[in-house]
Short mmCIF file of C-alpha atoms and ligand atoms in Angstrom, two decimals:
data_model
loop_
_atom_site.label_atom_id
_atom_site.label_comp_id
_atom_site.label_asym_id
_atom_site.label_seq_id
_atom_site.Cartn_x
_atom_site.Cartn_y
_atom_site.Cartn_z
CA MET D 1 92.30 -73.64 -195.71
CA GLY D 2 95.80 -74.27 -194.02
CA ILE D 3 97.29 -71.01 -193.26
CA GLY D 4 100.87 -71.25 -194.87
CA THR D 5 103.91 -73.19 -194.48
CA ALA D 6 104.96 -74.89 -191.44
CA ALA D 7 107.11 -72.24 -190.42
CA GLN D 8 104.56 -69.68 -191.23
CA GLU D 9 101.99 -71.49 -189.19
CA GLU D 10 104.28 -71.40 -186.16
CA ASP D 11 103.75 -67.50 -186.08
CA PHE D 12 100.01 -67.37 -186.61
CA ALA D 13 97.17 -67.77 -184.23
CA SER D 14 94.71 -67.77 -186.96
CA VAL D 15 93.46 -66.65 -190.33
CA LEU D 16 91.53 -63.50 -189.62
CA LEU D 17 89.90 -63.16 -193.30
CA THR D 18 90.37 -65.55 -196.44
CA GLU D 19 91.26 -64.50 -199.95
CA ALA D 20 87.46 -64.81 -200.75
CA GLN D 21 86.11 -62.82 -197.48
CA ILE D 22 88.57 -59.91 -198.80
CA GLY D 23 87.90 -60.00 -202.40
CA GLU D 24 83.98 -59.78 -201.45
CA ARG D 25 84.23 -56.75 -199.43
CA VAL D 26 86.65 -54.95 -202.03
CA GLU D 27 84.37 -55.73 -204.59
CA ALA D 28 81.49 -54.21 -202.38
CA LEU D 29 83.38 -51.35 -201.50
CA ALA D 30 84.33 -50.44 -205.36
CA ARG D 31 80.85 -50.32 -205.86
CA GLU D 32 80.12 -47.87 -203.13
CA ILE D 33 83.27 -45.48 -204.45
CA ALA D 34 82.10 -45.89 -208.07
CA ALA D 35 78.80 -44.69 -207.45
CA GLN D 36 80.17 -41.78 -205.75
CA TYR D 37 83.09 -41.00 -207.77
CA ALA D 38 81.84 -41.79 -211.33
CA ASP D 39 82.12 -38.10 -212.85
CA LYS D 40 84.95 -37.02 -210.38
CA HIS D 41 87.83 -38.59 -212.01
CA PRO D 42 89.71 -39.21 -208.60
CA LEU D 43 93.05 -39.53 -207.83
CA LEU D 44 93.62 -42.63 -205.33
CA ILE D 45 96.91 -42.16 -203.77
CA GLY D 46 98.30 -45.60 -202.23
CA VAL D 47 100.24 -45.36 -198.80
CA LEU D 48 103.20 -47.35 -199.28
CA LYS D 49 103.93 -50.44 -198.91
CA GLY D 50 101.13 -51.77 -197.25
CA SER D 51 98.59 -50.61 -199.24
CA ILE D 52 99.67 -51.96 -202.60
CA VAL D 53 97.77 -55.33 -202.85
CA PHE D 54 94.64 -53.40 -201.69
CA LEU D 55 95.10 -50.75 -204.26
CA ALA D 56 95.78 -53.38 -206.83
CA ASP D 57 92.57 -55.08 -206.17
CA LEU D 58 90.39 -51.72 -205.61
CA MET D 59 91.51 -50.12 -208.71
CA ARG D 60 90.87 -52.93 -211.21
CA ARG D 61 87.24 -53.14 -209.56
CA LEU D 62 86.49 -49.48 -209.91
CA ASP D 63 85.07 -48.98 -213.30
CA ILE D 64 85.46 -45.64 -213.81
CA PRO D 65 88.10 -43.08 -215.10
CA LEU D 66 90.61 -42.58 -212.13
CA GLU D 67 94.66 -42.02 -211.94
CA ILE D 68 96.96 -43.34 -209.17
CA ASP D 69 99.84 -42.13 -207.12
CA LEU D 70 101.81 -43.38 -204.53
CA ILE D 71 103.36 -41.68 -201.43
CA CYS D 72 105.55 -43.16 -198.60
CA ALA D 73 105.37 -41.72 -195.04
CA SER D 74 106.54 -42.90 -191.65
CA SER D 75 105.77 -41.64 -188.32
CA TYR D 76 107.60 -44.23 -186.23
CA GLY D 77 110.86 -42.73 -185.29
CA GLY D 78 112.20 -45.96 -184.32
CA GLY D 79 110.34 -46.66 -180.93
CA SER D 80 107.70 -48.77 -180.82
CA GLU D 81 104.84 -46.09 -180.61
CA THR D 82 103.94 -43.62 -183.35
CA SER D 83 105.91 -40.37 -182.66
CA GLY D 84 103.38 -37.52 -184.15
CA THR D 85 105.47 -36.42 -186.78
CA VAL D 86 105.28 -37.44 -190.32
CA THR D 87 108.60 -38.26 -192.60
CA LEU D 88 108.01 -38.38 -196.02
CA LEU D 89 110.12 -41.08 -197.63
CA LYS D 90 108.59 -40.75 -201.18
CA ASP D 91 106.26 -37.88 -202.29
CA LEU D 92 103.65 -37.76 -204.78
CA SER D 93 104.56 -37.24 -208.30
CA GLN D 94 101.98 -34.70 -209.54
CA ASP D 95 100.06 -31.70 -208.10
CA ILE D 96 96.76 -32.65 -206.30
CA ARG D 97 95.23 -28.99 -206.62
CA GLY D 98 91.68 -29.13 -207.59
CA ARG D 99 91.36 -32.94 -207.49
CA HIS D 100 89.35 -35.45 -205.98
CA VAL D 101 91.76 -37.21 -203.79
CA LEU D 102 91.22 -40.56 -202.24
CA VAL D 103 93.77 -42.02 -199.88
CA VAL D 104 94.22 -45.82 -199.95
CA GLU D 105 95.54 -47.33 -196.63
CA ASP D 106 95.90 -50.76 -195.47
CA ILE D 107 95.25 -49.91 -191.81
CA VAL D 108 94.17 -47.31 -189.52
CA ASP D 109 95.75 -48.21 -186.11
CA THR D 110 96.37 -45.03 -183.67
CA GLY D 111 95.49 -43.00 -186.59
CA THR D 112 98.69 -40.84 -186.14
CA THR D 113 100.46 -41.78 -189.38
CA LEU D 114 97.18 -40.70 -191.27
CA ARG D 115 96.43 -37.82 -189.80
CA CYS D 116 99.77 -36.27 -190.51
CA LEU D 117 99.32 -37.27 -194.13
CA LEU D 118 95.99 -35.93 -194.23
CA ASP D 119 96.86 -32.53 -192.79
CA LEU D 120 99.95 -32.55 -195.33
CA LEU D 121 97.63 -33.37 -198.36
CA GLN D 122 94.85 -30.84 -197.37
CA GLU D 123 97.31 -27.90 -197.24
CA ARG D 124 98.05 -28.76 -201.15
CA SER D 125 94.33 -27.57 -201.67
CA PRO D 126 92.78 -30.63 -203.40
CA ALA D 127 88.88 -30.39 -204.39
CA SER D 128 88.07 -33.08 -201.86
CA LEU D 129 90.12 -35.52 -199.68
CA GLY D 130 88.39 -38.79 -198.74
CA ILE D 131 89.83 -41.96 -196.93
CA VAL D 132 89.52 -45.64 -197.96
CA ALA D 133 90.89 -48.29 -195.54
CA LEU D 134 90.98 -51.92 -195.84
CA LEU D 135 91.36 -52.46 -192.16
CA SER D 136 90.52 -50.19 -188.90
CA LYS D 137 91.47 -51.03 -185.24
CA PRO D 138 88.97 -48.35 -183.52
CA ASP D 139 90.35 -49.80 -179.86
CA ARG D 140 93.58 -48.14 -180.71
CA ARG D 141 92.59 -44.83 -182.10
CA ARG D 142 94.46 -41.69 -180.77
CA ALA D 143 93.87 -39.20 -183.55
CA HIS D 144 90.55 -38.31 -184.99
CA ILE D 145 89.79 -40.04 -188.53
CA ASP D 146 87.04 -40.08 -190.34
CA ILE D 147 87.24 -43.20 -192.74
CA ASP D 148 84.86 -42.60 -195.71
CA PHE D 149 85.09 -46.47 -196.84
CA LEU D 150 86.35 -49.12 -194.74
CA GLY D 151 86.55 -52.57 -195.35
CA PHE D 152 86.55 -54.13 -191.91
CA GLU D 153 86.91 -53.21 -188.20
CA ILE D 154 89.27 -55.76 -186.42
CA PRO D 155 90.36 -56.23 -183.01
CA ASP D 156 93.44 -55.05 -181.42
CA GLU D 157 95.63 -57.61 -182.76
CA PHE D 158 98.53 -57.77 -184.97
CA VAL D 159 97.83 -59.04 -188.60
CA VAL D 160 99.76 -59.77 -191.59
CA GLY D 161 99.35 -60.53 -195.31
CA TYR D 162 97.38 -59.04 -198.29
CA GLY D 163 100.09 -56.33 -198.14
CA LEU D 164 100.81 -56.03 -194.44
CA ASP D 165 104.02 -57.03 -192.95
CA PHE D 166 105.94 -57.97 -189.88
CA ALA D 167 109.48 -56.85 -190.25
CA GLU D 168 108.87 -56.78 -194.17
CA LYS D 169 107.69 -60.46 -194.05
CA TYR D 170 104.39 -61.96 -195.14
CA ARG D 171 103.00 -59.33 -197.25
CA TYR D 172 102.84 -61.57 -200.23
CA LEU D 173 100.20 -63.64 -198.53
CA PRO D 174 96.58 -63.50 -200.25
CA TYR D 175 94.86 -63.68 -196.95
CA LEU D 176 95.17 -61.88 -193.54
CA ALA D 177 96.33 -63.66 -190.55
CA VAL D 178 96.82 -62.92 -186.89
CA LEU D 179 100.48 -62.79 -185.66
CA LYS D 180 100.88 -64.68 -181.97
CA PRO D 181 102.12 -61.98 -179.63
CA GLU D 182 105.10 -64.34 -179.08
CA ALA D 183 106.36 -63.91 -182.66
CA TYR D 184 106.90 -60.28 -182.24
CA ALA D 185 107.82 -59.96 -178.66
CA LEU D 186 110.66 -61.83 -179.20
CA ALA D 187 111.75 -59.82 -182.34
CA GLY D 188 111.18 -56.33 -181.00
CA ASP D 189 109.94 -54.71 -184.33
CA ASP D 190 109.47 -51.20 -184.28
CA ASN D 191 105.66 -51.24 -185.86
CA THR D 192 103.97 -53.59 -183.22
CA PRO D 193 101.54 -52.64 -180.50
P1 IMP S 201 99.10 -45.56 -187.23
O1 IMP S 201 99.88 -44.49 -187.37
O2 IMP S 201 99.22 -46.27 -185.84
O3 IMP S 201 97.72 -45.85 -187.35
O4 IMP S 201 99.82 -46.68 -187.90
C1 IMP S 201 99.48 -47.14 -189.23
C2 IMP S 201 100.77 -48.13 -189.82
O5 IMP S 201 101.09 -49.03 -188.79
C3 IMP S 201 99.99 -49.00 -190.78
O6 IMP S 201 99.82 -48.11 -191.97
C4 IMP S 201 100.77 -50.09 -190.91
O7 IMP S 201 102.09 -49.98 -191.79
C5 IMP S 201 101.32 -50.24 -189.46
N1 IMP S 201 100.38 -51.21 -188.67
C6 IMP S 201 99.63 -50.67 -187.75
N2 IMP S 201 98.94 -52.02 -187.45
C7 IMP S 201 99.48 -53.17 -188.00
C8 IMP S 201 99.28 -54.52 -187.81
O8 IMP S 201 98.11 -55.10 -187.36
N3 IMP S 201 99.98 -55.20 -188.89
C9 IMP S 201 100.87 -54.70 -189.76
N4 IMP S 201 100.94 -53.20 -189.75
C10 IMP S 201 100.26 -52.54 -188.85
#
């Protein structure tokens, strides 16, 4: 498989996961989640923007009654490292008290953003609070996070595609690619390692 247009290929070191590999894993995750949440009418909370592709694929494979909502939080205060305080850029549109909530994340990196978000959601008294993450970079973890349903553990490399961006680029790609360090070193973006 080619890895995109000539301009993209210059920025990518390799394809980390193909569309087929991601699809297979999402299918398996959906089966696991459906088995555990069949009678719980879960509320899936997608964390914007990175999780939208994963959420869309996952929910269409979950053959159980469910609802979705979206939240947008940022723990990056303009520097290259997470700040440890979360800014809510878009809140949920409903009360989660008594609901079985599953937070759907694209990637858990240091875990700072998700830790802050989980603490905030926990204060709203859901019946349960679980985590579904497509990707995890365990080598970078700083906050303790128990991921209940994980797609893939990946090495400490910056990845794009399947919803994940670099400076808002590449989210639309159906596969995941590793960005060359030169590509983000030059741009000096604020959510790179
Ligand atoms: P954390 O607070 O360090 O766990 O940051 C999590 C957020 O950083 C994710 O939701 C992504 O938006 C972003 N992020 C971390 N690693 C990557 C990556 O490799 N590619 C794209 N975005 C990333």
